[in-house]
PDB file of C-alpha atoms in Angstrom:
ATOM      1  CA  UNK A  15      84.058  87.389  88.684  1.00 94.00           C
ATOM      2  CA  UNK A  16      85.178  84.709  91.116  1.00 97.00           C
ATOM      3  CA  UNK A  17      88.819  83.720  91.463  1.00 97.00           C
ATOM      4  CA  UNK A  18      89.547  80.526  93.377  1.00 98.00           C
ATOM      5  CA  UNK A  19      93.269  80.183  94.000  1.00 97.00           C
ATOM      6  CA  UNK A  20      94.955  77.139  92.502  1.00 96.00           C
ATOM      7  CA  UNK A  21      98.313  77.815  94.141  1.00 96.00           C
ATOM      8  CA  UNK A  22      99.735  74.689  95.838  1.00 97.00           C
ATOM      9  CA  UNK A  23     100.945  76.677  98.850  1.00 97.00           C
ATOM     10  CA  UNK A  24      97.482  78.126  99.370  1.00 97.00           C
ATOM     11  CA  UNK A  25      95.896  74.670  99.255  1.00 97.00           C
ATOM     12  CA  UNK A  26      98.513  73.236 101.621  1.00 97.00           C
ATOM     13  CA  UNK A  27      98.229  75.996 104.205  1.00 97.00           C
ATOM     14  CA  UNK A  28      94.435  76.025 104.022  1.00 97.00           C
ATOM     15  CA  UNK A  29      94.420  72.297 104.807  1.00 97.00           C
ATOM     16  CA  UNK A  30      96.452  73.004 107.940  1.00 97.00           C
ATOM     17  CA  UNK A  31      93.994  75.724 108.945  1.00 96.00           C
ATOM     18  CA  UNK A  32      91.031  73.376 108.619  1.00 97.00           C
ATOM     19  CA  UNK A  33      92.472  70.856 111.071  1.00 96.00           C
ATOM     20  CA  UNK A  34      90.895  70.804 114.529  1.00 95.00           C
ATOM     21  CA  UNK A  35      94.399  70.144 115.890  1.00 95.00           C
ATOM     22  CA  UNK A  36      95.699  73.570 114.756  1.00 96.00           C
ATOM     23  CA  UNK A  37      96.065  75.878 117.761  1.00 95.00           C
ATOM     24  CA  UNK A  38      95.277  79.633 117.704  1.00 95.00           C
ATOM     25  CA  UNK A  39      98.926  80.753 117.396  1.00 96.00           C
ATOM     26  CA  UNK A  40      99.517  78.541 114.367  1.00 97.00           C
ATOM     27  CA  UNK A  41      96.116  79.476 112.947  1.00 96.00           C
ATOM     28  CA  UNK A  42      97.014  83.170 113.095  1.00 96.00           C
ATOM     29  CA  UNK A  43     100.329  82.491 111.356  1.00 96.00           C
ATOM     30  CA  UNK A  44      98.588  80.541 108.607  1.00 97.00           C
ATOM     31  CA  UNK A  45      95.901  83.153 108.005  1.00 97.00           C
ATOM     32  CA  UNK A  46      98.635  85.777 107.599  1.00 96.00           C
ATOM     33  CA  UNK A  47     100.569  83.585 105.153  1.00 96.00           C
ATOM     34  CA  UNK A  48      97.545  82.582 103.062  1.00 97.00           C
ATOM     35  CA  UNK A  49      96.401  86.208 102.913  1.00 97.00           C
ATOM     36  CA  UNK A  50      99.793  87.258 101.565  1.00 96.00           C
ATOM     37  CA  UNK A  51      99.438  84.738  98.748  1.00 96.00           C
ATOM     38  CA  UNK A  52      95.858  85.788  97.998  1.00 96.00           C
ATOM     39  CA  UNK A  53      96.927  89.443  97.998  1.00 94.00           C
ATOM     40  CA  UNK A  54      99.506  88.632  95.330  1.00 93.00           C
ATOM     41  CA  UNK A  55      96.731  87.276  93.111  1.00 94.00           C
ATOM     42  CA  UNK A  56      94.101  89.906  93.938  1.00 95.00           C
ATOM     43  CA  UNK A  57      96.393  92.841  93.128  1.00 95.00           C
ATOM     44  CA  UNK A  58      97.691  91.598  89.774  1.00 94.00           C
ATOM     45  CA  UNK A  59      95.828  94.375  87.927  1.00 94.00           C
ATOM     46  CA  UNK A  60      96.980  97.361  90.012  1.00 94.00           C
ATOM     47  CA  UNK A  61      97.980 100.316  87.883  1.00 94.00           C
ATOM     48  CA  UNK A  62     101.599 101.463  87.755  1.00 94.00           C
ATOM     49  CA  UNK A  63     103.626 104.312  86.280  1.00 96.00           C
ATOM     50  CA  UNK A  64     107.048 104.050  84.672  1.00 97.00           C
ATOM     51  CA  UNK A  65     109.978 105.365  86.689  1.00 96.00           C
ATOM     52  CA  UNK A  66     113.767 105.420  86.440  1.00 97.00           C
ATOM     53  CA  UNK A  67     115.704 103.658  89.188  1.00 96.00           C
ATOM     54  CA  UNK A  68     119.386 104.142  89.913  1.00 96.00           C
ATOM     55  CA  UNK A  69     121.084 100.795  90.528  1.00 96.00           C
ATOM     56  CA  UNK A  70     124.727 100.257  91.571  1.00 96.00           C
ATOM     57  CA  UNK A  71     125.419  99.641  87.882  1.00 95.00           C
ATOM     58  CA  UNK A  72     123.459 102.497  86.338  1.00 94.00           C
ATOM     59  CA  UNK A  73     119.892 103.427  85.478  1.00 96.00           C
ATOM     60  CA  UNK A  74     117.054 100.923  85.069  1.00 97.00           C
ATOM     61  CA  UNK A  75     113.463 101.228  83.933  1.00 96.00           C
ATOM     62  CA  UNK A  76     111.083 100.425  86.773  1.00 96.00           C
ATOM     63  CA  UNK A  77     107.464 100.727  87.857  1.00 95.00           C
ATOM     64  CA  UNK A  78     105.789 102.366  90.820  1.00 94.00           C
ATOM     65  CA  UNK A  79     102.239 101.815  92.063  1.00 92.00           C
ATOM     66  CA  UNK A  80     100.014 104.685  90.984  1.00 91.00           C
ATOM     67  CA  UNK A  81      96.978 103.662  93.058  1.00 91.00           C
ATOM     68  CA  UNK A  82      96.511 103.900  96.804  1.00 92.00           C
ATOM     69  CA  UNK A  83      95.141 100.815  98.537  1.00 94.00           C
ATOM     70  CA  UNK A  84      92.692 100.680 101.424  1.00 95.00           C
ATOM     71  CA  UNK A  85      92.174  97.579 103.575  1.00 96.00           C
ATOM     72  CA  UNK A  86      88.769  97.120 105.182  1.00 94.00           C
ATOM     73  CA  UNK A  87      88.777  94.153 107.574  1.00 94.00           C
ATOM     74  CA  UNK A  88      85.311  93.164 108.724  1.00 90.00           C
ATOM     75  CA  UNK A  89      85.570  92.891 112.513  1.00 83.00           C
ATOM     76  CA  UNK A  90      86.587  90.759 114.139  1.00 84.00           C
ATOM     77  CA  UNK A  91      87.700  87.839 111.983  1.00 87.00           C
ATOM     78  CA  UNK A  92      89.049  90.088 109.224  1.00 92.00           C
ATOM     79  CA  UNK A  93      91.690  91.536 111.563  1.00 92.00           C
ATOM     80  CA  UNK A  94      93.924  88.512 111.108  1.00 93.00           C
ATOM     81  CA  UNK A  95      94.202  89.178 107.381  1.00 95.00           C
ATOM     82  CA  UNK A  96      95.604  92.700 107.676  1.00 95.00           C
ATOM     83  CA  UNK A  97      99.209  91.910 108.654  1.00 92.00           C
ATOM     84  CA  UNK A  98      99.779  89.631 105.668  1.00 92.00           C
ATOM     85  CA  UNK A  99      98.802  92.346 103.197  1.00 94.00           C
ATOM     86  CA  UNK A 100     100.639  95.020 105.170  1.00 93.00           C
ATOM     87  CA  UNK A 101     103.835  93.024 104.719  1.00 91.00           C
ATOM     88  CA  UNK A 102     103.278  93.168 100.971  1.00 89.00           C
ATOM     89  CA  UNK A 103     102.005  96.768 100.876  1.00 92.00           C
ATOM     90  CA  UNK A 104     103.133  98.651 103.999  1.00 92.00           C
ATOM     91  CA  UNK A 105     101.670 101.890 102.674  1.00 91.00           C
ATOM     92  CA  UNK A 106      98.104 100.553 102.574  1.00 94.00           C
ATOM     93  CA  UNK A 107      95.578 102.431 104.706  1.00 93.00           C
ATOM     94  CA  UNK A 108      93.443 100.392 107.111  1.00 93.00           C
ATOM     95  CA  UNK A 109      89.913 101.193 108.226  1.00 90.00           C
ATOM     96  CA  UNK A 110      87.594  99.073 110.311  1.00 84.00           C
ATOM     97  CA  UNK A 111      83.949  98.198 109.783  1.00 84.00           C
ATOM     98  CA  UNK A 112      82.257  96.244 112.552  1.00 80.00           C
ATOM     99  CA  UNK A 113      79.436  93.863 111.673  1.00 74.00           C
ATOM    100  CA  UNK A 114      78.047  90.895 113.517  1.00 71.00           C
ATOM    101  CA  UNK A 115      75.586  88.285 112.321  1.00 68.00           C
ATOM    102  CA  UNK A 116      72.287  88.033 114.151  1.00 72.00           C
ATOM    103  CA  UNK A 117      72.118  84.356 115.125  1.00 70.00           C
ATOM    104  CA  UNK A 118      68.360  84.171 114.504  1.00 73.00           C
ATOM    105  CA  UNK A 119      67.977  86.101 111.257  1.00 74.00           C
ATOM    106  CA  UNK A 120      71.562  85.514 109.979  1.00 66.00           C
ATOM    107  CA  UNK A 121      71.480  89.160 108.843  1.00 73.00           C
ATOM    108  CA  UNK A 122      74.411  91.549 109.458  1.00 74.00           C
ATOM    109  CA  UNK A 123      74.122  94.218 112.121  1.00 75.00           C
ATOM    110  CA  UNK A 124      76.490  97.224 111.910  1.00 77.00           C
ATOM    111  CA  UNK A 125      78.043  98.535 115.118  1.00 80.00           C
ATOM    112  CA  UNK A 126      81.283 100.290 114.083  1.00 79.00           C
ATOM    113  CA  UNK A 127      82.504 102.386 111.144  1.00 81.00           C
ATOM    114  CA  UNK A 128      85.778 104.371 111.052  1.00 76.00           C
ATOM    115  CA  UNK A 129      85.928 105.423 107.402  1.00 84.00           C
ATOM    116  CA  UNK A 130      87.261 108.942 106.792  1.00 83.00           C
ATOM    117  CA  UNK A 131      84.846 111.569 105.498  1.00 84.00           C
ATOM    118  CA  UNK A 132      85.929 111.187 101.870  1.00 86.00           C
ATOM    119  CA  UNK A 133      87.722 108.382  99.953  1.00 88.00           C
ATOM    120  CA  UNK A 134      91.500 108.640 100.111  1.00 89.00           C
ATOM    121  CA  UNK A 135      92.328 105.545  98.016  1.00 92.00           C
ATOM    122  CA  UNK A 136      91.549 104.180  94.581  1.00 93.00           C
ATOM    123  CA  UNK A 137      91.205 100.472  95.458  1.00 95.00           C
ATOM    124  CA  UNK A 138      89.475  98.926  98.504  1.00 96.00           C
ATOM    125  CA  UNK A 139      90.089  95.336  99.597  1.00 97.00           C
ATOM    126  CA  UNK A 140      87.327  93.981 101.829  1.00 97.00           C
ATOM    127  CA  UNK A 141      88.835  91.338 104.103  1.00 97.00           C
ATOM    128  CA  UNK A 142      86.839  88.546 105.727  1.00 95.00           C
ATOM    129  CA  UNK A 143      88.012  84.934 106.098  1.00 96.00           C
ATOM    130  CA  UNK A 144      84.558  83.477 105.440  1.00 95.00           C
ATOM    131  CA  UNK A 145      82.068  84.370 102.699  1.00 97.00           C
ATOM    132  CA  UNK A 146      79.146  82.388 104.117  1.00 94.00           C
ATOM    133  CA  UNK A 147      75.694  83.930 103.622  1.00 92.00           C
ATOM    134  CA  UNK A 148      77.325  86.982 102.047  1.00 93.00           C
ATOM    135  CA  UNK A 149      75.404  89.370 104.286  1.00 91.00           C
ATOM    136  CA  UNK A 150      78.394  91.036 105.941  1.00 90.00           C
ATOM    137  CA  UNK A 151      80.267  91.407 102.654  1.00 94.00           C
ATOM    138  CA  UNK A 152      77.223  92.926 100.934  1.00 95.00           C
ATOM    139  CA  UNK A 153      76.638  95.358 103.803  1.00 91.00           C
ATOM    140  CA  UNK A 154      80.305  96.399 103.783  1.00 93.00           C
ATOM    141  CA  UNK A 155      80.336  96.997 100.032  1.00 96.00           C
ATOM    142  CA  UNK A 156      77.095  98.974 100.397  1.00 93.00           C
ATOM    143  CA  UNK A 157      78.836 101.220 102.946  1.00 91.00           C
ATOM    144  CA  UNK A 158      81.914 101.640 100.758  1.00 94.00           C
ATOM    145  CA  UNK A 159      79.918 102.530  97.658  1.00 95.00           C
ATOM    146  CA  UNK A 160      77.853 105.115  99.534  1.00 91.00           C
ATOM    147  CA  UNK A 161      81.157 106.504 100.809  1.00 91.00           C
ATOM    148  CA  UNK A 162      82.340 106.875  97.197  1.00 93.00           C
ATOM    149  CA  UNK A 163      84.764 103.964  96.688  1.00 93.00           C
ATOM    150  CA  UNK A 164      85.422 103.360  92.997  1.00 89.00           C
ATOM    151  CA  UNK A 165      87.093  99.914  92.889  1.00 96.00           C
ATOM    152  CA  UNK A 166      86.266  97.253  95.463  1.00 97.00           C
ATOM    153  CA  UNK A 167      87.444  93.661  95.743  1.00 98.00           C
ATOM    154  CA  UNK A 168      86.563  90.946  98.249  1.00 98.00           C
ATOM    155  CA  UNK A 169      89.388  88.777  99.598  1.00 98.00           C
ATOM    156  CA  UNK A 170      88.631  85.758 101.784  1.00 97.00           C
ATOM    157  CA  UNK A 171      89.745  82.257 102.674  1.00 97.00           C
ATOM    158  CA  UNK A 172      86.635  80.148 102.201  1.00 97.00           C
ATOM    159  CA  UNK A 173      83.393  80.793 100.347  1.00 98.00           C
ATOM    160  CA  UNK A 174      80.087  78.972 100.101  1.00 98.00           C
ATOM    161  CA  UNK A 175      78.236  78.971  96.765  1.00 98.00           C
ATOM    162  CA  UNK A 176      75.318  80.695  98.519  1.00 97.00           C
ATOM    163  CA  UNK A 177      77.536  83.573  99.666  1.00 97.00           C
ATOM    164  CA  UNK A 178      79.130  83.960  96.261  1.00 98.00           C
ATOM    165  CA  UNK A 179      75.720  84.072  94.566  1.00 98.00           C
ATOM    166  CA  UNK A 180      74.397  86.657  97.028  1.00 97.00           C
ATOM    167  CA  UNK A 181      77.417  88.954  96.704  1.00 98.00           C
ATOM    168  CA  UNK A 182      77.434  88.675  92.912  1.00 98.00           C
ATOM    169  CA  UNK A 183      73.723  89.459  92.709  1.00 98.00           C
ATOM    170  CA  UNK A 184      74.052  92.493  94.964  1.00 98.00           C
ATOM    171  CA  UNK A 185      77.375  93.730  93.578  1.00 98.00           C
ATOM    172  CA  UNK A 186      78.291  92.091  90.245  1.00 98.00           C
ATOM    173  CA  UNK A 187      81.154  94.570  89.778  1.00 97.00           C
ATOM    174  CA  UNK A 188      83.068  93.324  92.850  1.00 98.00           C
ATOM    175  CA  UNK A 189      85.624  90.569  92.083  1.00 98.00           C
ATOM    176  CA  UNK A 190      85.807  87.765  94.644  1.00 98.00           C
ATOM    177  CA  UNK A 191      89.201  86.233  95.500  1.00 98.00           C
ATOM    178  CA  UNK A 192      89.201  83.175  97.767  1.00 98.00           C
ATOM    179  CA  UNK A 193      91.447  80.258  98.613  1.00 97.00           C
ATOM    180  CA  UNK A 194      88.680  77.658  98.243  1.00 98.00           C
ATOM    181  CA  UNK A 195      84.993  77.329  97.370  1.00 98.00           C
ATOM    182  CA  UNK A 196      83.403  74.831  99.736  1.00 97.00           C
ATOM    183  CA  UNK A 197      80.290  72.669  99.412  1.00 95.00           C
ATOM    184  CA  UNK A 198      77.425  74.515 101.108  1.00 96.00           C
ATOM    185  CA  UNK A 199      76.045  76.248 104.198  1.00 95.00           C
ATOM    186  CA  UNK A 200      74.536  74.263 107.038  1.00 95.00           C
ATOM    187  CA  UNK A 201      71.280  75.179 108.751  1.00 90.00           C
ATOM    188  CA  UNK A 202      72.996  77.695 111.066  1.00 87.00           C
ATOM    189  CA  UNK A 203      74.824  79.488 108.275  1.00 88.00           C
ATOM    190  CA  UNK A 204      78.278  77.912 108.657  1.00 93.00           C
ATOM    191  CA  UNK A 205      80.404  76.845 105.696  1.00 96.00           C
ATOM    192  CA  UNK A 206      80.747  73.065 105.230  1.00 97.00           C
ATOM    193  CA  UNK A 207      83.286  71.503 105.511  1.00 96.00           C
ATOM    194  CA  UNK A 208      84.775  74.900 106.402  1.00 95.00           C
ATOM    195  CA  UNK A 209      87.141  75.426 109.304  1.00 95.00           C
ATOM    196  CA  UNK A 210      84.786  76.456 112.095  1.00 91.00           C
ATOM    197  CA  UNK A 211      84.469  80.012 113.364  1.00 90.00           C
ATOM    198  CA  UNK A 212      87.482  81.929 112.027  1.00 91.00           C
ATOM    199  CA  UNK A 213      87.247  84.558 114.771  1.00 88.00           C
ATOM    200  CA  UNK A 214      87.124  82.014 117.582  1.00 91.00           C
ATOM    201  CA  UNK A 215      90.001  80.037 116.102  1.00 94.00           C
ATOM    202  CA  UNK A 216      92.209  83.116 115.813  1.00 92.00           C
ATOM    203  CA  UNK A 217      91.521  84.495 119.245  1.00 89.00           C
ATOM    204  CA  UNK A 218      91.093  81.278 121.231  1.00 84.00           C
ATOM    205  CA  UNK A 219      87.469  81.946 122.135  1.00 85.00           C
ATOM    206  CA  UNK A 220      84.367  79.839 121.824  1.00 66.00           C
TER     207      UNK A 220
END
């Protein structure tokens, strides 16, 4: 399933991110803020257990998360999304998977993987600002499934219809949560109208 956020704050902040006038410092702040809002939506179905909580006025019925969360930012652009979710879920584990897109073939090439030997969480959130061709997301989910991950979700800022279709065809069981679905990919695999290269805009390169 595909979930495109309709939250006014998400739309507002995404518009600021798109602007060519937005500098790297502000861009990093916005990606953190938008990710926090997307995390709120993407984790609405997390499982909980009932607990009793002592308040200053007595005992109250409460809920505690019963599932451990793992964050998998796709290097390097996905790094900027980690802090926003960490603010919401400071106990989340973070692992890094490094993929880059071959500029000629547009296919992902893996160069880094720091997953532990066995799964230690019940839910994995794959983080990448842009779901363009879908190649990096598909490769990351492939790695996670071979590792033994049971529940995987993709969380991103922008998606192209081509990337959504590719990820859904390869992994129809992986929900996709994004801030906006854009028009299409151009001939070099960039999302249009998009926001440019999310990695370059975060880190002031390119």
